Short mmCIF file of C-alpha atoms and ligand atoms in Angstrom, two decimals:
data_model
loop_
_atom_site.label_atom_id
_atom_site.label_comp_id
_atom_site.label_asym_id
_atom_site.label_seq_id
_atom_site.Cartn_x
_atom_site.Cartn_y
_atom_site.Cartn_z
CA MET A 1 75.23 124.07 107.40
CA ARG A 2 73.98 120.62 106.46
CA VAL A 3 70.53 119.61 107.42
CA GLY A 4 68.89 116.29 106.89
CA ILE A 5 65.03 116.18 107.11
CA CYS A 6 63.37 112.80 107.61
CA GLY A 7 59.82 112.98 106.16
CA GLY A 8 58.73 114.68 103.00
CA GLY A 9 55.23 115.63 104.21
CA ILE A 10 53.90 119.20 104.96
CA GLY A 11 56.25 119.51 107.85
CA GLY A 12 59.51 118.39 106.24
CA LEU A 13 58.92 120.21 103.05
CA SER A 14 57.94 123.60 104.74
CA ALA A 15 60.88 123.31 107.04
CA ALA A 16 63.15 122.68 104.04
CA ILE A 17 61.83 125.77 102.33
CA GLY A 18 62.44 127.92 105.29
CA LEU A 19 65.97 126.56 105.84
CA VAL A 20 66.98 126.78 102.17
CA SER A 21 66.09 130.47 102.22
CA LEU A 22 68.76 130.97 104.81
CA GLY A 23 71.42 129.33 102.42
CA PHE A 24 71.49 126.02 104.28
CA ASP A 25 72.32 122.83 102.45
CA VAL A 26 69.11 120.81 103.04
CA GLU A 27 68.23 117.26 102.07
CA VAL A 28 64.80 115.77 102.29
CA PHE A 29 64.44 112.07 102.87
CA GLU A 30 60.96 110.64 102.23
CA GLN A 31 60.11 106.83 102.74
CA ALA A 32 57.37 106.83 99.94
CA PRO A 33 58.44 106.16 96.45
CA LEU A 34 56.80 109.34 95.12
CA LEU A 35 54.89 112.43 96.20
CA ARG A 36 51.43 111.40 97.19
CA ALA A 37 48.66 112.44 99.39
CA THR A 38 45.56 110.20 99.98
CA GLY A 39 42.36 111.56 98.17
CA ALA A 40 41.57 114.20 100.53
CA GLY A 41 41.48 117.75 101.54
CA LEU A 42 42.36 119.94 104.37
CA ASN A 43 40.72 122.89 106.15
CA LEU A 44 43.54 125.41 106.88
CA TRP A 45 43.03 128.22 109.15
CA PRO A 46 44.42 131.72 109.31
CA ASN A 47 47.40 130.67 111.42
CA ALA A 48 48.45 128.26 108.71
CA GLY A 49 48.15 131.09 106.07
CA ARG A 50 50.19 133.37 108.19
CA ALA A 51 52.91 130.75 108.42
CA LEU A 52 52.81 130.07 104.63
CA TYR A 53 52.92 133.75 103.85
CA GLY A 54 55.83 134.08 106.18
CA LEU A 55 57.66 131.28 104.29
CA GLY A 56 57.21 133.51 101.13
CA LEU A 57 54.38 131.29 99.62
CA ARG A 58 51.54 133.74 99.62
CA GLN A 59 51.07 133.77 95.93
CA PRO A 60 50.98 130.01 95.22
CA TYR A 61 48.98 129.34 98.47
CA ASP A 62 46.33 131.80 97.53
CA ALA A 63 46.20 130.30 94.00
CA ILE A 64 45.58 126.64 95.13
CA SER A 65 43.18 127.41 98.04
CA VAL A 66 39.46 128.42 98.34
CA LYS A 67 38.48 130.98 100.88
CA LEU A 68 35.82 129.95 103.27
CA ASP A 69 33.52 132.85 104.13
CA ARG A 70 31.17 130.80 106.38
CA TYR A 71 30.80 127.73 108.56
CA LEU A 72 27.27 126.39 108.34
CA GLY A 73 25.72 123.60 110.61
CA TYR A 74 22.40 121.91 110.15
CA ASP A 75 20.56 119.03 111.80
CA PRO A 76 19.44 116.06 109.69
CA HIS A 77 16.08 117.83 109.21
CA GLY A 78 17.70 120.69 107.39
CA GLU A 79 17.22 123.03 110.42
CA LEU A 80 20.18 125.54 110.99
CA LEU A 81 22.13 124.75 114.13
CA PHE A 82 24.78 127.50 113.62
CA LYS A 83 26.20 129.88 111.20
CA LYS A 84 29.71 131.47 111.73
CA ASP A 85 30.85 134.30 109.46
CA ALA A 86 34.52 134.09 108.60
CA SER A 87 34.57 136.55 105.69
CA ASP A 88 36.39 139.30 107.69
CA TRP A 89 39.19 136.83 109.02
CA PRO A 90 41.87 137.99 106.43
CA THR A 91 41.48 141.55 107.91
CA LYS A 92 41.12 140.26 111.48
CA TYR A 93 43.71 137.51 111.44
CA GLY A 94 45.90 138.28 108.38
CA ALA A 95 44.81 135.31 106.18
CA PRO A 96 41.59 133.46 105.45
CA SER A 97 40.42 130.08 106.53
CA VAL A 98 40.49 127.90 103.38
CA GLY A 99 39.77 124.48 101.79
CA VAL A 100 42.73 122.93 99.90
CA TYR A 101 43.32 119.73 98.10
CA ARG A 102 46.19 117.87 99.96
CA LEU A 103 48.03 116.84 96.75
CA ALA A 104 47.93 120.54 95.56
CA LEU A 105 49.39 121.58 98.93
CA SER A 106 52.11 118.96 98.84
CA THR A 107 52.90 119.76 95.15
CA MET A 108 53.06 123.51 95.82
CA LEU A 109 55.59 122.75 98.74
CA ALA A 110 57.55 120.15 96.80
CA GLU A 111 57.94 122.67 93.88
CA ALA A 112 58.99 125.41 96.17
CA TYR A 113 61.72 123.17 97.57
CA GLY A 114 62.55 121.34 94.27
CA LEU A 115 60.70 118.14 93.61
CA GLU A 116 63.73 116.70 91.81
CA LYS A 117 65.89 117.16 94.96
CA ILE A 118 63.65 115.03 97.34
CA LYS A 119 65.09 111.55 98.06
CA PHE A 120 62.19 109.32 97.71
CA GLY A 121 62.47 105.66 98.96
CA TYR A 122 64.49 106.59 101.94
CA ALA A 123 62.83 105.31 105.01
CA VAL A 124 64.72 106.27 108.17
CA THR A 125 65.21 103.39 110.58
CA SER A 126 67.36 105.18 113.29
CA VAL A 127 69.24 108.25 114.10
CA GLU A 128 72.36 108.81 116.08
CA ASP A 129 73.38 112.12 117.84
CA ARG A 130 77.19 112.53 117.73
CA GLY A 131 77.46 115.72 119.61
CA ASP A 132 78.35 118.07 116.82
CA SER A 133 76.62 116.23 114.00
CA ALA A 134 73.76 113.60 113.60
CA VAL A 135 73.59 110.51 111.49
CA CYS A 136 70.48 108.89 109.92
CA HIS A 137 70.34 105.27 108.85
CA PHE A 138 67.97 104.30 106.09
CA ALA A 139 66.21 100.94 105.31
CA ASN A 140 67.92 100.88 101.92
CA GLY A 141 71.26 100.72 103.67
CA GLU A 142 72.47 104.25 103.07
CA THR A 143 73.39 106.71 105.73
CA TYR A 144 73.50 110.59 105.96
CA GLU A 145 75.43 112.81 108.28
CA GLY A 146 74.59 116.41 108.82
CA ASP A 147 75.10 119.26 111.30
CA LEU A 148 71.36 118.88 112.27
CA VAL A 149 68.68 116.11 111.62
CA ILE A 150 65.00 116.93 111.79
CA GLY A 151 62.40 114.32 112.46
CA ALA A 152 59.43 115.19 110.35
CA ASP A 153 58.30 111.63 110.06
CA GLY A 154 54.76 112.06 111.04
CA ILE A 155 52.40 110.91 113.84
CA HIS A 156 53.99 107.49 114.41
CA SER A 157 57.58 109.09 114.16
CA VAL A 158 60.38 106.52 114.31
CA ILE A 159 62.73 109.32 115.45
CA ARG A 160 60.60 110.31 118.42
CA GLU A 161 60.10 106.72 119.47
CA GLN A 162 63.73 106.00 119.26
CA LEU A 163 65.14 109.10 121.17
CA ILE A 164 62.38 110.37 123.32
CA GLY A 165 59.19 108.30 123.52
CA GLY A 166 56.33 109.40 125.96
CA VAL A 167 53.41 109.00 123.52
CA LYS A 168 50.95 106.20 123.48
CA PHE A 169 47.97 105.72 121.14
CA ARG A 170 44.57 104.22 121.99
CA PRO A 171 41.84 103.55 119.40
CA ASN A 172 39.35 106.38 119.77
CA ASP A 173 36.26 104.98 121.49
CA HIS A 174 33.91 107.61 120.31
CA HIS A 175 34.72 107.60 116.51
CA ALA A 176 37.11 104.85 115.45
CA PHE A 177 37.48 106.21 111.82
CA ARG A 178 37.31 109.35 109.99
CA PHE A 179 35.80 108.63 106.44
CA ARG A 180 36.64 111.08 103.67
CA SER A 181 36.58 111.55 99.84
CA VAL A 182 36.85 114.04 97.09
CA ILE A 183 34.03 114.68 94.55
CA ASP A 184 32.99 117.21 91.93
CA ILE A 185 31.47 120.16 93.66
CA ASP A 186 28.60 120.59 91.14
CA LYS A 187 27.30 117.28 92.23
CA VAL A 188 26.44 118.63 95.76
CA ASP A 189 23.94 121.26 96.79
CA VAL A 190 26.15 123.30 99.07
CA ASP A 191 27.23 126.84 99.49
CA PRO A 192 30.67 127.04 97.44
CA ALA A 193 32.23 129.53 99.85
CA ALA A 194 31.31 127.58 103.07
CA GLN A 195 32.09 124.50 105.13
CA THR A 196 28.69 122.86 105.43
CA GLY A 197 28.15 120.27 108.03
CA ILE A 198 25.16 118.19 109.24
CA TYR A 199 25.49 117.08 112.88
CA THR A 200 23.92 114.74 115.31
CA THR A 201 25.28 113.15 118.59
CA GLY A 202 25.98 109.96 116.75
CA GLY A 203 27.60 111.19 113.55
CA TRP A 204 28.32 114.04 111.23
CA LEU A 205 29.48 114.85 107.68
CA ALA A 206 30.80 118.11 106.39
CA VAL A 207 31.85 119.32 103.01
CA ILE A 208 34.25 122.08 101.90
CA PRO A 209 35.36 123.38 98.54
CA ILE A 210 38.97 122.74 97.56
CA GLY A 211 39.25 124.20 94.11
CA ASN A 212 39.47 122.98 90.60
CA GLY A 213 35.71 122.10 90.69
CA LYS A 214 36.36 119.77 93.60
CA ALA A 215 34.84 119.31 97.13
CA TYR A 216 36.11 117.41 100.08
CA TRP A 217 33.77 115.58 102.44
CA PHE A 218 34.82 114.15 105.75
CA GLY A 219 32.77 112.53 108.48
CA SER A 220 32.55 110.13 111.50
CA VAL A 221 29.88 107.86 112.84
CA ARG A 222 30.01 106.35 116.31
CA GLY A 223 30.40 102.59 116.20
CA ALA A 224 30.97 102.53 112.37
CA ALA A 225 33.81 100.15 111.75
CA ASN A 226 33.61 100.21 107.96
CA VAL A 227 32.34 102.21 104.76
CA ASP A 228 28.94 100.29 104.69
CA GLU A 229 28.19 101.07 108.33
CA PHE A 230 29.21 104.69 107.85
CA ILE A 231 27.06 105.02 104.73
CA ALA A 232 24.05 103.27 106.27
CA TYR A 233 23.91 105.83 109.07
CA PHE A 234 22.89 108.70 106.68
CA SER A 235 20.28 106.86 104.67
CA SER A 236 17.33 108.63 106.33
CA TRP A 237 18.94 112.13 106.15
CA THR A 238 16.88 113.06 103.00
CA HIS A 239 16.47 116.69 104.01
CA THR A 240 20.16 117.21 103.61
CA HIS A 241 22.78 116.95 100.94
CA VAL A 242 24.42 113.88 102.57
CA PRO A 243 22.82 110.98 100.69
CA THR A 244 23.49 112.65 97.44
CA THR A 245 27.07 113.55 98.40
CA ILE A 246 27.79 109.98 99.42
CA GLY A 247 25.71 108.57 96.53
CA THR A 248 27.89 110.43 94.05
CA THR A 249 31.16 109.34 95.54
CA PRO A 250 32.98 106.38 93.89
CA ARG A 251 32.89 103.80 96.58
CA ASP A 252 36.54 102.94 96.11
CA SER A 253 37.69 106.49 96.63
CA ILE A 254 36.46 106.65 100.30
CA VAL A 255 39.33 106.61 102.58
CA ALA A 256 38.85 105.29 106.29
CA SER A 257 41.57 106.80 108.46
CA PRO A 258 41.74 105.24 111.91
CA LEU A 259 41.57 107.92 114.70
CA PHE A 260 43.58 107.55 117.89
CA ASP A 261 43.31 109.10 121.20
CA VAL A 262 46.93 110.32 122.10
CA ASP A 263 48.18 109.85 125.64
CA GLY A 264 51.19 111.93 126.61
CA THR A 265 53.40 114.43 124.77
CA PRO A 266 57.08 114.25 124.21
CA TYR A 267 58.83 115.79 127.22
CA LYS A 268 61.38 117.33 124.92
CA TRP A 269 61.78 117.85 121.20
CA THR A 270 65.51 118.14 120.88
CA HIS A 271 68.01 115.58 121.50
CA GLY A 272 71.48 116.93 120.71
CA ARG A 273 71.58 117.60 117.10
CA VAL A 274 68.25 116.06 116.30
CA THR A 275 64.90 117.82 116.77
CA LEU A 276 61.27 117.08 115.93
CA LEU A 277 58.77 118.95 113.85
CA GLY A 278 55.11 118.62 112.98
CA ASP A 279 53.01 115.67 113.91
CA ALA A 280 56.19 113.89 115.12
CA ALA A 281 56.48 116.60 117.73
CA HIS A 282 52.82 117.15 118.54
CA PRO A 283 50.59 114.21 117.61
CA MET A 284 47.00 115.19 118.01
CA MET A 285 43.38 114.37 117.21
CA PRO A 286 41.98 116.04 114.11
CA ASP A 287 38.97 117.50 116.07
CA LEU A 288 40.35 121.06 115.88
CA ALA A 289 41.79 120.52 112.43
CA GLN A 290 45.04 122.19 113.66
CA GLY A 291 47.70 119.60 112.88
CA ALA A 292 48.85 120.90 109.63
CA SER A 293 48.63 124.56 110.88
CA GLN A 294 50.77 123.80 113.93
CA THR A 295 53.22 122.07 111.58
CA LEU A 296 53.55 125.09 109.37
CA ILE A 297 54.00 127.28 112.30
CA ASP A 298 56.86 125.11 113.46
CA ALA A 299 58.53 125.36 110.16
CA LEU A 300 58.39 129.19 110.25
CA ALA A 301 59.62 129.32 113.88
CA LEU A 302 62.57 127.02 113.06
CA ARG A 303 63.61 129.26 110.18
CA ASP A 304 63.11 132.35 112.30
CA ALA A 305 65.30 130.82 115.03
CA PHE A 306 68.19 130.12 112.71
CA ALA A 307 67.70 133.56 111.12
CA LYS A 308 68.57 135.06 114.60
CA THR A 309 71.61 132.87 115.35
CA LYS A 310 73.87 130.44 113.56
CA ASP A 311 74.62 128.76 117.07
CA ILE A 312 72.67 125.45 116.35
CA ASP A 313 72.13 124.61 120.08
CA GLN A 314 70.79 128.10 120.82
CA ALA A 315 68.50 128.06 117.74
CA LEU A 316 67.05 124.66 118.72
CA LEU A 317 66.50 125.89 122.27
CA ASP A 318 64.74 128.97 120.92
CA TYR A 319 62.60 127.01 118.56
CA GLU A 320 61.58 124.44 121.19
CA SER A 321 60.97 126.94 123.97
CA LEU A 322 58.61 128.92 121.69
CA ARG A 323 56.89 126.06 120.00
CA ARG A 324 56.54 123.08 122.46
CA PRO A 325 54.28 124.93 125.07
CA ALA A 326 52.20 126.52 122.33
CA ALA A 327 51.69 123.24 120.45
CA ASN A 328 51.00 121.19 123.59
CA TYR A 329 48.24 123.60 124.43
CA ILE A 330 46.60 122.83 121.04
CA VAL A 331 47.11 119.13 121.69
CA LYS A 332 45.17 119.39 124.90
CA ARG A 333 42.34 121.49 123.21
CA SER A 334 42.18 118.86 120.46
CA GLN A 335 41.41 116.04 123.10
CA GLN A 336 38.09 117.94 124.14
CA GLY A 337 36.08 116.32 121.25
CA SER A 338 33.84 117.74 118.66
CA PHE A 339 30.63 119.52 118.20
CA LEU A 340 27.52 117.39 119.49
CA GLY A 341 30.20 114.67 120.15
CA ARG A 342 32.14 113.82 123.17
CA ASN A 343 31.99 116.80 125.68
CA ASN A 344 29.65 118.68 123.20
CA VAL A 345 31.92 121.51 122.64
CA ASP A 346 31.39 124.46 120.42
CA PRO A 347 31.46 124.29 116.54
CA ILE A 348 35.03 124.25 115.29
CA ALA A 349 35.02 127.72 113.71
CA ILE A 350 33.95 129.25 117.12
CA ARG A 351 36.57 127.28 118.91
CA TYR A 352 39.13 128.49 116.37
CA GLU A 353 38.58 132.08 117.47
CA LYS A 354 38.01 131.37 121.18
CA GLU A 355 40.74 128.96 121.74
CA VAL A 356 43.34 129.24 118.96
CA GLU A 357 43.41 133.02 118.05
CA ALA A 358 42.82 133.91 121.77
CA GLN A 359 45.97 131.94 122.76
CA LEU A 360 48.01 134.50 120.73
CA ALA A 361 46.01 137.65 122.00
C1 FAD B 401 41.63 112.41 109.14
C2 FAD B 401 42.58 113.48 109.30
C3 FAD B 401 42.08 114.79 108.97
C4 FAD B 401 42.93 115.96 109.21
N1 FAD B 401 42.37 117.13 108.73
C5 FAD B 401 43.13 118.22 109.05
C6 FAD B 401 42.67 119.50 108.70
O1 FAD B 401 41.62 119.65 108.17
N2 FAD B 401 43.48 120.53 108.95
C7 FAD B 401 44.69 120.49 109.46
O2 FAD B 401 45.50 121.40 109.73
N3 FAD B 401 45.22 119.15 109.81
C8 FAD B 401 44.44 118.08 109.58
N4 FAD B 401 44.99 116.85 109.96
C9 FAD B 401 46.34 116.75 110.44
C10 FAD B 401 47.40 116.92 109.32
O3 FAD B 401 47.14 115.97 108.31
C11 FAD B 401 48.69 116.65 109.95
O4 FAD B 401 48.88 117.43 111.14
C12 FAD B 401 49.92 117.08 108.99
O5 FAD B 401 49.84 116.32 107.78
C13 FAD B 401 51.22 116.91 109.66
O6 FAD B 401 52.36 117.08 108.77
P1 FAD B 401 53.60 116.23 108.96
O7 FAD B 401 54.45 116.64 107.94
O8 FAD B 401 54.17 116.35 110.41
O9 FAD B 401 53.23 114.62 108.88
P2 FAD B 401 52.65 113.87 107.65
O10 FAD B 401 51.92 114.88 106.67
O11 FAD B 401 52.18 112.65 108.10
O12 FAD B 401 54.07 113.72 106.88
C14 FAD B 401 55.05 112.78 107.35
C15 FAD B 401 55.91 112.33 106.21
O13 FAD B 401 56.92 111.45 106.75
C16 FAD B 401 56.96 110.29 105.90
N5 FAD B 401 57.59 109.18 106.76
C17 FAD B 401 56.97 108.53 107.78
N6 FAD B 401 57.81 107.68 108.34
C18 FAD B 401 59.05 107.91 107.69
C19 FAD B 401 60.28 107.28 107.85
N7 FAD B 401 60.62 106.28 108.73
N8 FAD B 401 61.29 107.75 107.06
C20 FAD B 401 61.02 108.65 106.15
N9 FAD B 401 59.86 109.28 105.95
C21 FAD B 401 58.89 108.93 106.72
C22 FAD B 401 55.62 109.96 105.58
O14 FAD B 401 55.55 109.17 104.35
C23 FAD B 401 55.15 111.40 105.24
O15 FAD B 401 55.28 111.86 103.84
C24 FAD B 401 44.14 115.77 109.73
C25 FAD B 401 44.66 114.39 110.11
C26 FAD B 401 43.85 113.34 109.83
C27 FAD B 401 44.27 112.07 110.21
#
């Protein structure tokens, strides 16, 4: 079976790994000229770990990730707001919560699939369903025809827009940007086995270890439209690690990612011989930090669906029936906001147990 995957991110590469393991002939088309991931990290939860283990990646994943034993939250005076122990999650949930460097994860996935096989410089512009095959058209003038095409082209998916639609984006009126960077962990005074966050109703910043002596920090400030406004907000937080953390960060390494509220979900993922996976299928706010986890779960579910039947239509139906309702539930939960922010929900680690793992119970 010939499968073309548009998008060589976390979703495209993990889906490729799963389908290659079934003996399928898989090609990955990525618009970027090379493998890259903006200077950033990820918090991946036990459900992401279980999916990666299921895809046969336990050893490399454990090697590149840092287990988080605790989630700690303080106010700007240094007073403890919450402490959530996560050290028993591997026993309880089958994998740890971890911090990981995005580029290390992408490299791990690319190497497991075969970095040299990825077709870089292929931006898909449109896809056609031809009943028993599907064709991709690329901006470089080339085309590809396969038995199946997977749209793993991210949150602003061209394939979703062309075939299905149903999703609209609005600038987030609470926090318009998420700011983030990677620094040396020995420059910051934080617990090296914890996510440490400082929170107020107007802004927050958290740090996690991501391995190789590095830490990833990420945060948002209400109304901050640029790095200067973001940094200024923390100048009085002298009882916390934040001024030092920001002070030690090279200014040009700070990435400002615009945040969008997402209205609507695709009413279907599969259109004939084309299906969606990852952010293309379930665009969501990062407030539950579940986007990559849900994406990896999609990849495992797609592999499992094809392991059960070689009937393509049946496998796609099984994949979508299992994953679309489960992912849409997480999309809705991700719209609830963040700790001390909009709706003042519980800290993320508490929500993970109560809302994400509980969904599976
Ligand atoms: C600020 C921020 C913080 C986040 N933090 C977390 C976190 O801590 N934990 C977590 O689980 N998730 C987090 N996420 C979400 C996570 O990054 C995504 O859910 C995940 O990357 C989705 O993987 P994907 O492969 O579907 O999409 P992507 O990773 O976006 O990959 C899509 C790929 O498709 C390529 N592409 C796009 N268009 C085309 C085209 N036309 N043709 C060919 N290729 C194309 C892109 O170049 C890219 O390589 C965060 C997101 C944001 C914005």
